[in-house]
Amino acid sequence: MTGEEIMRQFLPSSPFPGHLGIRLVDMGPGSATLGLPFAEALVTAGTTVHGGAVASLIDTAGMVAAWSGGEVPDRLRGSTVGLTVSYLAPADGEDLEASATVLRRGRSIVHVDVDVRTASGTAVAKGLVTYKLG
């Protein structure tokens, strides 16, 4: 089984991303695009999406990109070991899309760059995810 196949099975059944409404848009070797539809339940005030929902989108996109395109470890385990988020602008009342790209892949540690934009193209956050496979 490939990392892409593992993620295509795992993501739709994972409770927390499912609760937020995160969905897979596209995936390729070392990259992933995930969407987060706007929902009132994700709002912090007014129509601004809570930063925690944005951070969760970044974390999840990083995980999917880390699994895609690399060797599948013997132990099907993984975890985020580092997450940095810079918020650039409010995510105000729009669907979001996170584009994740592997920057460097080691034996078990993968560094992933993630950009989050609104449906209209506004950059709202930049993330760096360090993910451990196996």
Tab-separated table of C-alpha atoms in Angstrom:
chain	number	residue	atom	x	y	z
A	1	MET	CA	0.000	0.000	0.000
A	2	THR	CA	1.317	3.491	-0.846
A	3	GLY	CA	1.262	6.550	1.389
A	4	GLU	CA	-1.294	8.114	-0.935
A	5	GLU	CA	-3.588	5.092	-0.558
A	6	ILE	CA	-3.172	5.189	3.222
A	7	MET	CA	-4.166	8.866	3.323
A	8	ARG	CA	-7.133	8.369	0.978
A	9	GLN	CA	-8.458	5.786	3.448
A	10	PHE	CA	-7.414	7.514	6.672
A	11	LEU	CA	-8.464	11.124	6.095
A	12	PRO	CA	-12.203	10.567	5.487
A	13	SER	CA	-12.452	8.370	8.595
A	14	SER	CA	-10.359	10.521	10.954
A	15	PRO	CA	-12.765	12.016	13.530
A	16	PHE	CA	-11.259	15.473	14.176
A	17	PRO	CA	-10.607	16.523	10.551
A	18	GLY	CA	-14.067	15.167	9.753
A	19	HIS	CA	-15.575	17.222	12.567
A	20	LEU	CA	-13.991	20.361	11.109
A	21	GLY	CA	-15.081	19.441	7.577
A	22	ILE	CA	-11.547	19.108	6.165
A	23	ARG	CA	-11.509	17.303	2.828
A	24	LEU	CA	-8.888	16.161	0.351
A	25	VAL	CA	-8.828	18.234	-2.844
A	26	ASP	CA	-5.686	16.871	-4.508
A	27	MET	CA	-2.588	14.843	-3.692
A	28	GLY	CA	0.625	14.078	-5.550
A	29	PRO	CA	4.096	12.860	-4.636
A	30	GLY	CA	5.207	15.117	-1.773
A	31	SER	CA	2.243	17.454	-2.018
A	32	ALA	CA	-1.354	17.794	-0.924
A	33	THR	CA	-4.187	20.287	-1.192
A	34	LEU	CA	-6.937	20.212	1.417
A	35	GLY	CA	-10.091	22.285	1.736
A	36	LEU	CA	-11.915	23.620	4.765
A	37	PRO	CA	-15.450	24.800	3.967
A	38	PHE	CA	-16.603	27.850	5.905
A	39	ALA	CA	-19.011	26.942	8.707
A	40	GLU	CA	-20.517	28.967	11.559
A	41	ALA	CA	-19.145	26.361	14.004
A	42	LEU	CA	-15.575	27.408	13.054
A	43	VAL	CA	-16.073	31.110	13.790
A	44	THR	CA	-14.357	32.892	16.657
A	45	ALA	CA	-16.164	36.256	16.263
A	46	GLY	CA	-18.359	37.666	13.527
A	47	THR	CA	-17.481	35.633	10.454
A	48	THR	CA	-13.753	35.193	11.198
A	49	VAL	CA	-12.571	31.582	11.213
A	50	HIS	CA	-10.857	30.633	14.489
A	51	GLY	CA	-7.069	30.391	14.282
A	52	GLY	CA	-7.203	26.903	15.773
A	53	ALA	CA	-9.236	25.685	12.799
A	54	VAL	CA	-6.664	27.227	10.440
A	55	ALA	CA	-3.810	25.601	12.402
A	56	SER	CA	-5.612	22.240	12.258
A	57	LEU	CA	-5.960	22.599	8.482
A	58	ILE	CA	-2.212	23.308	8.225
A	59	ASP	CA	-1.342	20.351	10.452
A	60	THR	CA	-3.571	17.971	8.505
A	61	ALA	CA	-2.292	19.155	5.109
A	62	GLY	CA	1.271	18.667	6.335
A	63	MET	CA	0.481	15.133	7.444
A	64	VAL	CA	-1.059	14.188	4.098
A	65	ALA	CA	1.891	15.640	2.129
A	66	ALA	CA	4.372	13.850	4.417
A	67	TRP	CA	2.745	10.479	3.720
A	68	SER	CA	2.473	11.059	-0.030
A	69	GLY	CA	5.404	10.169	-2.216
A	70	GLY	CA	7.666	8.663	0.421
A	71	GLU	CA	8.413	5.128	1.480
A	72	VAL	CA	5.766	3.672	3.753
A	73	PRO	CA	7.330	2.747	7.108
A	74	ASP	CA	6.974	-0.760	8.537
A	75	ARG	CA	4.969	0.684	11.434
A	76	LEU	CA	2.000	2.662	10.154
A	77	ARG	CA	2.424	5.430	12.691
A	78	GLY	CA	3.076	9.108	12.390
A	79	SER	CA	2.865	12.284	14.394
A	80	THR	CA	3.450	15.977	14.128
A	81	VAL	CA	6.577	16.875	16.090
A	82	GLY	CA	6.645	20.565	15.199
A	83	LEU	CA	4.104	23.093	13.975
A	84	THR	CA	4.711	26.766	13.276
A	85	VAL	CA	1.894	29.012	12.088
A	86	SER	CA	2.080	32.623	10.975
A	87	TYR	CA	-1.291	34.293	10.506
A	88	LEU	CA	-1.215	36.801	7.651
A	89	ALA	CA	-4.825	37.992	7.417
A	90	PRO	CA	-8.239	37.069	8.818
A	91	ALA	CA	-10.040	34.171	7.185
A	92	ASP	CA	-13.353	35.978	6.942
A	93	GLY	CA	-16.453	34.045	5.897
A	94	GLU	CA	-14.856	32.061	3.072
A	95	ASP	CA	-13.834	28.507	2.339
A	96	LEU	CA	-10.119	27.883	2.840
A	97	GLU	CA	-7.593	25.842	0.900
A	98	ALA	CA	-4.213	24.641	2.177
A	99	SER	CA	-1.437	23.720	-0.256
A	100	ALA	CA	1.323	21.618	1.295
A	101	THR	CA	4.696	20.792	-0.262
A	102	VAL	CA	7.481	18.646	1.172
A	103	LEU	CA	10.633	20.734	1.613
A	104	ARG	CA	12.881	17.930	2.829
A	105	ARG	CA	12.356	14.247	3.478
A	106	GLY	CA	14.731	12.405	5.804
A	107	ARG	CA	14.602	8.781	6.929
A	108	SER	CA	11.710	9.431	9.310
A	109	ILE	CA	11.373	13.224	9.610
A	110	VAL	CA	9.599	15.229	6.893
A	111	HIS	CA	9.508	19.052	6.718
A	112	VAL	CA	6.459	20.466	4.949
A	113	ASP	CA	5.658	24.020	3.829
A	114	VAL	CA	1.951	24.938	3.883
A	115	ASP	CA	0.151	27.972	2.425
A	116	VAL	CA	-3.480	28.737	3.300
A	117	ARG	CA	-5.635	30.954	1.074
A	118	THR	CA	-9.274	31.928	0.961
A	119	ALA	CA	-11.464	30.907	-1.958
A	120	SER	CA	-10.958	34.425	-3.364
A	121	GLY	CA	-7.165	34.063	-3.163
A	122	THR	CA	-6.228	36.019	-0.024
A	123	ALA	CA	-3.227	34.539	1.799
A	124	VAL	CA	-4.337	33.970	5.404
A	125	ALA	CA	-1.608	31.776	6.929
A	126	LYS	CA	1.779	30.195	6.374
A	127	GLY	CA	2.823	27.034	8.167
A	128	LEU	CA	5.789	24.754	8.646
A	129	VAL	CA	4.971	21.204	9.731
A	130	THR	CA	7.618	18.780	10.934
A	131	TYR	CA	6.176	15.283	10.765
A	132	LYS	CA	7.621	11.937	11.909
A	133	LEU	CA	6.755	8.766	10.001
A	134	GLY	CA	6.990	5.394	11.727
